[in-house]
mmCIF file with all atom_site columns, C-alpha atoms in Angstrom:
data_model
loop_
_atom_site.group_PDB
_atom_site.id
_atom_site.type_symbol
_atom_site.label_atom_id
_atom_site.label_alt_id
_atom_site.label_comp_id
_atom_site.label_asym_id
_atom_site.label_entity_id
_atom_site.label_seq_id
_atom_site.pdbx_PDB_ins_code
_atom_site.Cartn_x
_atom_site.Cartn_y
_atom_site.Cartn_z
_atom_site.occupancy
_atom_site.B_iso_or_equiv
_atom_site.pdbx_formal_charge
_atom_site.auth_seq_id
_atom_site.auth_comp_id
_atom_site.auth_asym_id
_atom_site.auth_atom_id
_atom_site.pdbx_PDB_model_num
ATOM 1   C CA . MET W 1 1   ? 0.087   -0.022 0.457   1.00 43.00 ? 1   MET W CA 1
ATOM 2   C CA . SER W 1 2   ? 1.292   3.594  -0.806  1.00 47.00 ? 2   SER W CA 1
ATOM 3   C CA . GLU W 1 3   ? 2.211   5.852  1.814   1.00 58.00 ? 3   GLU W CA 1
ATOM 4   C CA . ARG W 1 4   ? -0.687  8.091  2.011   1.00 70.00 ? 4   ARG W CA 1
ATOM 5   C CA . LYS W 1 5   ? -0.480  12.340 2.073   1.00 86.00 ? 5   LYS W CA 1
ATOM 6   C CA . MET W 1 6   ? -1.029  13.812 4.971   1.00 87.00 ? 6   MET W CA 1
ATOM 7   C CA . ILE W 1 7   ? -1.509  17.524 5.655   1.00 91.00 ? 7   ILE W CA 1
ATOM 8   C CA . THR W 1 8   ? -0.335  18.755 9.071   1.00 92.00 ? 8   THR W CA 1
ATOM 9   C CA . LEU W 1 9   ? -2.816  22.225 9.606   1.00 93.00 ? 9   LEU W CA 1
ATOM 10  C CA . ALA W 1 10  ? 0.456   24.155 10.659  1.00 92.00 ? 10  ALA W CA 1
ATOM 11  C CA . THR W 1 11  ? -0.846  27.963 9.890   1.00 93.00 ? 11  THR W CA 1
ATOM 12  C CA . ARG W 1 12  ? -3.341  29.792 10.732  1.00 94.00 ? 12  ARG W CA 1
ATOM 13  C CA . LYS W 1 13  ? -4.522  30.438 6.985   1.00 96.00 ? 13  LYS W CA 1
ATOM 14  C CA . GLN W 1 14  ? -4.663  26.606 6.678   1.00 96.00 ? 14  GLN W CA 1
ATOM 15  C CA . MET W 1 15  ? -6.514  26.416 9.849   1.00 95.00 ? 15  MET W CA 1
ATOM 16  C CA . ASP W 1 16  ? -8.997  29.035 8.943   1.00 95.00 ? 16  ASP W CA 1
ATOM 17  C CA . ILE W 1 17  ? -9.701  27.160 5.374   1.00 96.00 ? 17  ILE W CA 1
ATOM 18  C CA . TYR W 1 18  ? -10.341 23.930 6.870   1.00 96.00 ? 18  TYR W CA 1
ATOM 19  C CA . MET W 1 19  ? -11.999 24.910 10.046  1.00 94.00 ? 19  MET W CA 1
ATOM 20  C CA . ASN W 1 20  ? -15.046 26.227 7.745   1.00 96.00 ? 20  ASN W CA 1
ATOM 21  C CA . PRO W 1 21  ? -18.643 24.691 8.293   1.00 94.00 ? 21  PRO W CA 1
ATOM 22  C CA . GLN W 1 22  ? -19.243 24.908 4.494   1.00 96.00 ? 22  GLN W CA 1
ATOM 23  C CA . ARG W 1 23  ? -15.903 23.838 3.533   1.00 97.00 ? 23  ARG W CA 1
ATOM 24  C CA . GLN W 1 24  ? -16.686 20.597 6.143   1.00 96.00 ? 24  GLN W CA 1
ATOM 25  C CA . ARG W 1 25  ? -20.031 19.893 4.856   1.00 95.00 ? 25  ARG W CA 1
ATOM 26  C CA . LEU W 1 26  ? -18.628 20.236 1.190   1.00 97.00 ? 26  LEU W CA 1
ATOM 27  C CA . LEU W 1 27  ? -16.008 17.717 2.005   1.00 96.00 ? 27  LEU W CA 1
ATOM 28  C CA . ARG W 1 28  ? -18.243 15.359 3.501   1.00 94.00 ? 28  ARG W CA 1
ATOM 29  C CA . ALA W 1 29  ? -20.682 15.697 0.294   1.00 96.00 ? 29  ALA W CA 1
ATOM 30  C CA . LEU W 1 30  ? -17.816 14.728 -1.787  1.00 96.00 ? 30  LEU W CA 1
ATOM 31  C CA . GLU W 1 31  ? -16.742 12.065 0.119   1.00 93.00 ? 31  GLU W CA 1
ATOM 32  C CA . VAL W 1 32  ? -20.084 10.309 0.505   1.00 92.00 ? 32  VAL W CA 1
ATOM 33  C CA . SER W 1 33  ? -21.151 10.682 -3.412  1.00 93.00 ? 33  SER W CA 1
ATOM 34  C CA . GLY W 1 34  ? -17.653 9.307  -3.915  1.00 91.00 ? 34  GLY W CA 1
ATOM 35  C CA . VAL W 1 35  ? -17.846 10.621 -7.601  1.00 94.00 ? 35  VAL W CA 1
ATOM 36  C CA . PRO W 1 36  ? -16.696 14.009 -9.045  1.00 96.00 ? 36  PRO W CA 1
ATOM 37  C CA . MET W 1 37  ? -19.352 16.694 -8.406  1.00 97.00 ? 37  MET W CA 1
ATOM 38  C CA . THR W 1 38  ? -20.129 19.755 -10.190 1.00 97.00 ? 38  THR W CA 1
ATOM 39  C CA . PRO W 1 39  ? -20.376 23.346 -7.932  1.00 97.00 ? 39  PRO W CA 1
ATOM 40  C CA . LYS W 1 40  ? -24.573 23.267 -8.996  1.00 96.00 ? 40  LYS W CA 1
ATOM 41  C CA . GLN W 1 41  ? -24.671 19.625 -7.847  1.00 97.00 ? 41  GLN W CA 1
ATOM 42  C CA . LEU W 1 42  ? -23.001 20.612 -4.467  1.00 97.00 ? 42  LEU W CA 1
ATOM 43  C CA . SER W 1 43  ? -24.752 23.781 -4.140  1.00 97.00 ? 43  SER W CA 1
ATOM 44  C CA . ASP W 1 44  ? -28.379 21.691 -4.567  1.00 97.00 ? 44  ASP W CA 1
ATOM 45  C CA . VAL W 1 45  ? -27.085 19.248 -1.693  1.00 96.00 ? 45  VAL W CA 1
ATOM 46  C CA . LEU W 1 46  ? -25.623 21.628 0.579   1.00 96.00 ? 46  LEU W CA 1
ATOM 47  C CA . LYS W 1 47  ? -28.321 24.904 0.159   1.00 97.00 ? 47  LYS W CA 1
ATOM 48  C CA . ILE W 1 48  ? -25.911 27.617 -1.074  1.00 97.00 ? 48  ILE W CA 1
ATOM 49  C CA . SER W 1 49  ? -25.200 28.985 -4.080  1.00 96.00 ? 49  SER W CA 1
ATOM 50  C CA . ALA W 1 50  ? -23.073 27.854 -7.084  1.00 95.00 ? 50  ALA W CA 1
ATOM 51  C CA . SER W 1 51  ? -20.912 31.012 -6.893  1.00 96.00 ? 51  SER W CA 1
ATOM 52  C CA . SER W 1 52  ? -20.297 30.079 -2.761  1.00 97.00 ? 52  SER W CA 1
ATOM 53  C CA . VAL W 1 53  ? -19.455 26.323 -3.202  1.00 98.00 ? 53  VAL W CA 1
ATOM 54  C CA . SER W 1 54  ? -16.561 27.452 -6.228  1.00 97.00 ? 54  SER W CA 1
ATOM 55  C CA . LEU W 1 55  ? -15.461 30.096 -3.248  1.00 98.00 ? 55  LEU W CA 1
ATOM 56  C CA . HIS W 1 56  ? -15.311 27.157 -1.038  1.00 98.00 ? 56  HIS W CA 1
ATOM 57  C CA . ILE W 1 57  ? -13.770 25.033 -3.705  1.00 98.00 ? 57  ILE W CA 1
ATOM 58  C CA . ARG W 1 58  ? -11.249 27.180 -4.541  1.00 98.00 ? 58  ARG W CA 1
ATOM 59  C CA . LYS W 1 59  ? -9.961  27.341 -0.351  1.00 98.00 ? 59  LYS W CA 1
ATOM 60  C CA . LEU W 1 60  ? -9.770  23.643 -0.543  1.00 98.00 ? 60  LEU W CA 1
ATOM 61  C CA . GLU W 1 61  ? -7.770  23.392 -3.658  1.00 97.00 ? 61  GLU W CA 1
ATOM 62  C CA . GLU W 1 62  ? -5.175  25.790 -2.270  1.00 96.00 ? 62  GLU W CA 1
ATOM 63  C CA . LEU W 1 63  ? -5.150  23.413 0.703   1.00 96.00 ? 63  LEU W CA 1
ATOM 64  C CA . GLY W 1 64  ? -4.604  20.306 -1.334  1.00 96.00 ? 64  GLY W CA 1
ATOM 65  C CA . LEU W 1 65  ? -8.076  18.650 -0.473  1.00 97.00 ? 65  LEU W CA 1
ATOM 66  C CA . VAL W 1 66  ? -9.874  19.258 -3.675  1.00 97.00 ? 66  VAL W CA 1
ATOM 67  C CA . ALA W 1 67  ? -8.992  19.182 -6.930  1.00 97.00 ? 67  ALA W CA 1
ATOM 68  C CA . LEU W 1 68  ? -10.448 19.152 -10.356 1.00 97.00 ? 68  LEU W CA 1
ATOM 69  C CA . ASP W 1 69  ? -11.242 15.756 -12.038 1.00 97.00 ? 69  ASP W CA 1
ATOM 70  C CA . HIS W 1 70  ? -12.685 16.849 -15.393 1.00 97.00 ? 70  HIS W CA 1
ATOM 71  C CA . THR W 1 71  ? -14.802 18.876 -17.599 1.00 96.00 ? 71  THR W CA 1
ATOM 72  C CA . GLU W 1 72  ? -17.651 17.931 -19.407 1.00 95.00 ? 72  GLU W CA 1
ATOM 73  C CA . SER W 1 73  ? -20.225 20.028 -21.912 1.00 93.00 ? 73  SER W CA 1
ATOM 74  C CA . ILE W 1 74  ? -23.737 19.787 -20.356 1.00 88.00 ? 74  ILE W CA 1
ATOM 75  C CA . HIS W 1 75  ? -26.316 21.924 -22.553 1.00 90.00 ? 75  HIS W CA 1
ATOM 76  C CA . GLY W 1 76  ? -22.987 23.941 -24.387 1.00 91.00 ? 76  GLY W CA 1
ATOM 77  C CA . ILE W 1 77  ? -21.912 25.034 -21.167 1.00 90.00 ? 77  ILE W CA 1
ATOM 78  C CA . GLN W 1 78  ? -18.242 23.473 -19.454 1.00 93.00 ? 78  GLN W CA 1
ATOM 79  C CA . ALA W 1 79  ? -19.155 21.659 -16.516 1.00 94.00 ? 79  ALA W CA 1
ATOM 80  C CA . LYS W 1 80  ? -16.208 21.542 -13.879 1.00 96.00 ? 80  LYS W CA 1
ATOM 81  C CA . PHE W 1 81  ? -16.330 18.499 -11.775 1.00 98.00 ? 81  PHE W CA 1
ATOM 82  C CA . TYR W 1 82  ? -14.219 18.341 -8.600  1.00 98.00 ? 82  TYR W CA 1
ATOM 83  C CA . GLN W 1 83  ? -12.991 15.790 -6.431  1.00 96.00 ? 83  GLN W CA 1
ATOM 84  C CA . LYS W 1 84  ? -11.969 14.893 -2.938  1.00 95.00 ? 84  LYS W CA 1
ATOM 85  C CA . LEU W 1 85  ? -8.348  14.249 -3.027  1.00 93.00 ? 85  LEU W CA 1
ATOM 86  C CA . PRO W 1 86  ? -6.874  10.938 -1.302  1.00 89.00 ? 86  PRO W CA 1
ATOM 87  C CA . VAL W 1 87  ? -5.322  13.157 1.545   1.00 90.00 ? 87  VAL W CA 1
ATOM 88  C CA . SER W 1 88  ? -5.562  12.770 5.326   1.00 87.00 ? 88  SER W CA 1
ATOM 89  C CA . VAL W 1 89  ? -5.622  15.978 7.735   1.00 91.00 ? 89  VAL W CA 1
ATOM 90  C CA . SER W 1 90  ? -3.999  16.063 10.578  1.00 89.00 ? 90  SER W CA 1
ATOM 91  C CA . LEU W 1 91  ? -5.399  18.997 13.114  1.00 90.00 ? 91  LEU W CA 1
ATOM 92  C CA . GLY W 1 92  ? -1.408  19.226 14.753  1.00 86.00 ? 92  GLY W CA 1
ATOM 93  C CA . GLY W 1 93  ? -3.176  18.504 17.933  1.00 82.00 ? 93  GLY W CA 1
ATOM 94  C CA . ASN W 1 94  ? 0.584   17.575 19.403  1.00 83.00 ? 94  ASN W CA 1
ATOM 95  C CA . ARG W 1 95  ? 1.762   21.005 18.470  1.00 86.00 ? 95  ARG W CA 1
ATOM 96  C CA . GLU W 1 96  ? 2.403   24.017 21.107  1.00 87.00 ? 96  GLU W CA 1
ATOM 97  C CA . ASP W 1 97  ? 1.534   27.159 19.149  1.00 90.00 ? 97  ASP W CA 1
ATOM 98  C CA . ASP W 1 98  ? -1.396  29.870 19.375  1.00 93.00 ? 98  ASP W CA 1
ATOM 99  C CA . LEU W 1 99  ? -3.907  27.345 17.177  1.00 94.00 ? 99  LEU W CA 1
ATOM 100 C CA . LYS W 1 100 ? -4.498  25.693 20.247  1.00 92.00 ? 100 LYS W CA 1
ATOM 101 C CA . GLU W 1 101 ? -7.907  26.578 20.971  1.00 92.00 ? 101 GLU W CA 1
ATOM 102 C CA . GLU W 1 102 ? -8.485  27.098 17.080  1.00 93.00 ? 102 GLU W CA 1
ATOM 103 C CA . ARG W 1 103 ? -7.866  23.184 16.853  1.00 93.00 ? 103 ARG W CA 1
ATOM 104 C CA . THR W 1 104 ? -10.153 22.170 19.829  1.00 92.00 ? 104 THR W CA 1
ATOM 105 C CA . CYS W 1 105 ? -13.171 23.946 18.362  1.00 93.00 ? 105 CYS W CA 1
ATOM 106 C CA . LEU W 1 106 ? -12.439 22.275 15.522  1.00 93.00 ? 106 LEU W CA 1
ATOM 107 C CA . SER W 1 107 ? -11.915 18.722 17.129  1.00 93.00 ? 107 SER W CA 1
ATOM 108 C CA . ASP W 1 108 ? -15.151 19.659 18.931  1.00 94.00 ? 108 ASP W CA 1
ATOM 109 C CA . TYR W 1 109 ? -16.991 20.379 16.001  1.00 93.00 ? 109 TYR W CA 1
ATOM 110 C CA . LEU W 1 110 ? -16.079 17.561 13.888  1.00 93.00 ? 110 LEU W CA 1
ATOM 111 C CA . ILE W 1 111 ? -17.022 14.920 16.615  1.00 93.00 ? 111 ILE W CA 1
ATOM 112 C CA . THR W 1 112 ? -20.472 16.767 17.580  1.00 94.00 ? 112 THR W CA 1
ATOM 113 C CA . GLU W 1 113 ? -21.219 16.605 13.323  1.00 92.00 ? 113 GLU W CA 1
ATOM 114 C CA . LEU W 1 114 ? -20.186 13.055 13.389  1.00 91.00 ? 114 LEU W CA 1
ATOM 115 C CA . TRP W 1 115 ? -22.130 12.107 16.706  1.00 93.00 ? 115 TRP W CA 1
ATOM 116 C CA . ASN W 1 116 ? -25.172 14.131 15.304  1.00 93.00 ? 116 ASN W CA 1
ATOM 117 C CA . GLY W 1 117 ? -25.143 12.543 11.681  1.00 90.00 ? 117 GLY W CA 1
ATOM 118 C CA . PHE W 1 118 ? -25.570 8.846  13.944  1.00 90.00 ? 118 PHE W CA 1
ATOM 119 C CA . LYS W 1 119 ? -28.436 10.142 16.145  1.00 91.00 ? 119 LYS W CA 1
ATOM 120 C CA . ASP W 1 120 ? -30.274 11.462 13.104  1.00 90.00 ? 120 ASP W CA 1
ATOM 121 C CA . ARG W 1 121 ? -29.681 7.912  11.373  1.00 87.00 ? 121 ARG W CA 1
ATOM 122 C CA . LEU W 1 122 ? -30.721 6.411  14.371  1.00 86.00 ? 122 LEU W CA 1
ATOM 123 C CA . ASN W 1 123 ? -34.079 8.440  14.379  1.00 88.00 ? 123 ASN W CA 1
ATOM 124 C CA . ARG W 1 124 ? -35.028 8.321  11.118  1.00 87.00 ? 124 ARG W CA 1
ATOM 125 C CA . VAL W 1 125 ? -34.857 4.172  10.462  1.00 85.00 ? 125 VAL W CA 1
ATOM 126 C CA . LYS W 1 126 ? -37.451 2.339  11.428  1.00 82.00 ? 126 LYS W CA 1
ATOM 127 C CA . ASP W 1 127 ? -35.851 -1.053 12.543  1.00 78.00 ? 127 ASP W CA 1
ATOM 128 C CA . LYS W 1 128 ? -33.511 -0.555 14.929  1.00 75.00 ? 128 LYS W CA 1
ATOM 129 C CA . THR W 1 129 ? -32.502 -3.834 15.926  1.00 79.00 ? 129 THR W CA 1
ATOM 130 C CA . ASP W 1 130 ? -29.860 -4.329 13.557  1.00 78.00 ? 130 ASP W CA 1
ATOM 131 C CA . ALA W 1 131 ? -26.496 -2.388 13.719  1.00 77.00 ? 131 ALA W CA 1
ATOM 132 C CA . MET W 1 132 ? -25.991 -2.889 9.965   1.00 79.00 ? 132 MET W CA 1
ATOM 133 C CA . THR W 1 133 ? -28.984 -1.033 9.077   1.00 80.00 ? 133 THR W CA 1
ATOM 134 C CA . THR W 1 134 ? -28.492 1.925  12.076  1.00 82.00 ? 134 THR W CA 1
ATOM 135 C CA . GLY W 1 135 ? -24.897 1.860  12.385  1.00 85.00 ? 135 GLY W CA 1
ATOM 136 C CA . ASP W 1 136 ? -23.355 1.559  15.783  1.00 86.00 ? 136 ASP W CA 1
ATOM 137 C CA . PHE W 1 137 ? -21.373 3.266  18.568  1.00 86.00 ? 137 PHE W CA 1
ATOM 138 C CA . THR W 1 138 ? -19.263 1.050  20.897  1.00 86.00 ? 138 THR W CA 1
ATOM 139 C CA . CYS W 1 139 ? -16.282 2.193  23.696  1.00 87.00 ? 139 CYS W CA 1
ATOM 140 C CA . GLY W 1 140 ? -13.927 0.532  25.826  1.00 89.00 ? 140 GLY W CA 1
ATOM 141 C CA . VAL W 1 141 ? -10.604 -0.394 26.779  1.00 90.00 ? 141 VAL W CA 1
ATOM 142 C CA . VAL W 1 142 ? -8.197  -2.557 25.337  1.00 90.00 ? 142 VAL W CA 1
ATOM 143 C CA . HIS W 1 143 ? -4.805  -3.225 26.783  1.00 92.00 ? 143 HIS W CA 1
ATOM 144 C CA . LEU W 1 144 ? -2.218  -2.628 24.216  1.00 93.00 ? 144 LEU W CA 1
ATOM 145 C CA . ASN W 1 145 ? 1.749   -3.032 24.229  1.00 93.00 ? 145 ASN W CA 1
ATOM 146 C CA . LYS W 1 146 ? 3.575   -0.227 21.769  1.00 92.00 ? 146 LYS W CA 1
ATOM 147 C CA . LYS W 1 147 ? 3.855   -2.932 19.429  1.00 96.00 ? 147 LYS W CA 1
ATOM 148 C CA . ASP W 1 148 ? -0.023  -3.909 19.159  1.00 95.00 ? 148 ASP W CA 1
ATOM 149 C CA . ALA W 1 149 ? -1.027  -0.378 19.396  1.00 92.00 ? 149 ALA W CA 1
ATOM 150 C CA . ASP W 1 150 ? 1.330   0.723  16.552  1.00 92.00 ? 150 ASP W CA 1
ATOM 151 C CA . GLU W 1 151 ? -0.397  -2.371 14.651  1.00 95.00 ? 151 GLU W CA 1
ATOM 152 C CA . LEU W 1 152 ? -4.217  -1.349 15.684  1.00 92.00 ? 152 LEU W CA 1
ATOM 153 C CA . TYR W 1 153 ? -3.476  2.337  14.156  1.00 88.00 ? 153 TYR W CA 1
ATOM 154 C CA . HIS W 1 154 ? -1.985  1.031  11.069  1.00 89.00 ? 154 HIS W CA 1
ATOM 155 C CA . LEU W 1 155 ? -4.625  -1.830 10.611  1.00 93.00 ? 155 LEU W CA 1
ATOM 156 C CA . ILE W 1 156 ? -7.521  0.920  10.805  1.00 90.00 ? 156 ILE W CA 1
ATOM 157 C CA . LEU W 1 157 ? -5.479  3.418  8.675   1.00 85.00 ? 157 LEU W CA 1
ATOM 158 C CA . ASP W 1 158 ? -5.084  0.761  5.945   1.00 88.00 ? 158 ASP W CA 1
ATOM 159 C CA . PHE W 1 159 ? -8.393  -0.645 6.081   1.00 92.00 ? 159 PHE W CA 1
ATOM 160 C CA . THR W 1 160 ? -10.439 3.038  5.948   1.00 89.00 ? 160 THR W CA 1
ATOM 161 C CA . GLU W 1 161 ? -7.994  3.711  3.202   1.00 86.00 ? 161 GLU W CA 1
ATOM 162 C CA . THR W 1 162 ? -8.423  0.977  1.014   1.00 89.00 ? 162 THR W CA 1
ATOM 163 C CA . HIS W 1 163 ? -12.068 1.481  1.443   1.00 90.00 ? 163 HIS W CA 1
ATOM 164 C CA . GLU W 1 164 ? -12.612 4.998  0.298   1.00 86.00 ? 164 GLU W CA 1
ATOM 165 C CA . ALA W 1 165 ? -13.480 5.014  -3.271  1.00 85.00 ? 165 ALA W CA 1
ATOM 166 C CA . PRO W 1 166 ? -16.777 3.635  -3.874  1.00 89.00 ? 166 PRO W CA 1
ATOM 167 C CA . GLY W 1 167 ? -17.416 0.166  -5.565  1.00 90.00 ? 167 GLY W CA 1
ATOM 168 C CA . GLU W 1 168 ? -19.934 -2.063 -6.747  1.00 91.00 ? 168 GLU W CA 1
ATOM 169 C CA . ASP W 1 169 ? -22.474 -2.835 -4.210  1.00 92.00 ? 169 ASP W CA 1
ATOM 170 C CA . THR W 1 170 ? -21.001 -0.301 -1.451  1.00 92.00 ? 170 THR W CA 1
ATOM 171 C CA . ILE W 1 171 ? -22.459 2.443  0.524   1.00 90.00 ? 171 ILE W CA 1
ATOM 172 C CA . PRO W 1 172 ? -20.763 5.137  2.313   1.00 90.00 ? 172 PRO W CA 1
ATOM 173 C CA . TRP W 1 173 ? -20.406 4.639  6.113   1.00 91.00 ? 173 TRP W CA 1
ATOM 174 C CA . GLU W 1 174 ? -19.223 7.474  8.053   1.00 89.00 ? 174 GLU W CA 1
ATOM 175 C CA . TYR W 1 175 ? -17.004 6.819  10.879  1.00 88.00 ? 175 TYR W CA 1
ATOM 176 C CA . GLY W 1 176 ? -15.198 8.815  13.977  1.00 87.00 ? 176 GLY W CA 1
ATOM 177 C CA . LEU W 1 177 ? -12.215 6.844  15.973  1.00 83.00 ? 177 LEU W CA 1
ATOM 178 C CA . VAL W 1 178 ? -10.608 8.565  19.101  1.00 81.00 ? 178 VAL W CA 1
ATOM 179 C CA . VAL W 1 179 ? -7.905  6.294  20.376  1.00 78.00 ? 179 VAL W CA 1
ATOM 180 C CA . PHE W 1 180 ? -5.576  7.538  23.531  1.00 78.00 ? 180 PHE W CA 1
ATOM 181 C CA . PRO W 1 181 ? -3.150  5.829  26.051  1.00 82.00 ? 181 PRO W CA 1
ATOM 182 C CA . HIS W 1 182 ? -4.705  6.388  29.212  1.00 74.00 ? 182 HIS W CA 1
ATOM 183 C CA . SER W 1 183 ? -1.112  5.898  30.943  1.00 66.00 ? 183 SER W CA 1
ATOM 184 C CA . PRO W 1 184 ? 0.238   8.597  33.136  1.00 66.00 ? 184 PRO W CA 1
ATOM 185 C CA . LEU W 1 185 ? 2.263   11.006 31.413  1.00 60.00 ? 185 LEU W CA 1
ATOM 186 C CA . PRO W 1 186 ? 6.050   11.505 32.578  1.00 61.00 ? 186 PRO W CA 1
ATOM 187 C CA . GLU W 1 187 ? 5.293   14.922 34.277  1.00 63.00 ? 187 GLU W CA 1
ATOM 188 C CA . GLU W 1 188 ? 2.437   13.002 35.983  1.00 61.00 ? 188 GLU W CA 1
ATOM 189 C CA . LYS W 1 189 ? 4.711   10.673 37.358  1.00 61.00 ? 189 LYS W CA 1
ATOM 190 C CA . GLY W 1 190 ? 7.447   13.023 38.442  1.00 60.00 ? 190 GLY W CA 1
ATOM 191 C CA . GLU W 1 191 ? 9.721   11.956 35.802  1.00 54.00 ? 191 GLU W CA 1
#
């Protein structure tokens, strides 16, 4: 498997581009559709103007998250189709800089949007007995040594990367994963 491109949000400009809620919705729409879309198609999904979508696309192109896939002539008009690039974004949570508060707000927003989407799905589904229909939520603690933790992390990344593109008989599944070691930090141990 090839090394996936990772963008770490290191500057205020990058953070400002990425943390815009409309841009987050636009990225999600492209990921869920799994196919390139025009600004007009995205405007119909997002319920905002096509010119606003085009502005957001330009910003996301600047960050390296979206790119022009192709153009087609539709009723004599050249339509531009954009795709979400196979790029992971690191919020840079391990960085010590003046963007710590923005990173926290963005993390809260992303987790809340994911959780609200899950709750909305639960409310809309009639048969709530099948996790393959409703989705599922689970949490707990696993005991891992460094080797096992690294293996689990890469298994998850490899699995999700392998399944990002739509395939025959697939539907998009949204996911979120938060993992962290529960061991005391060195400063908490008095080291």
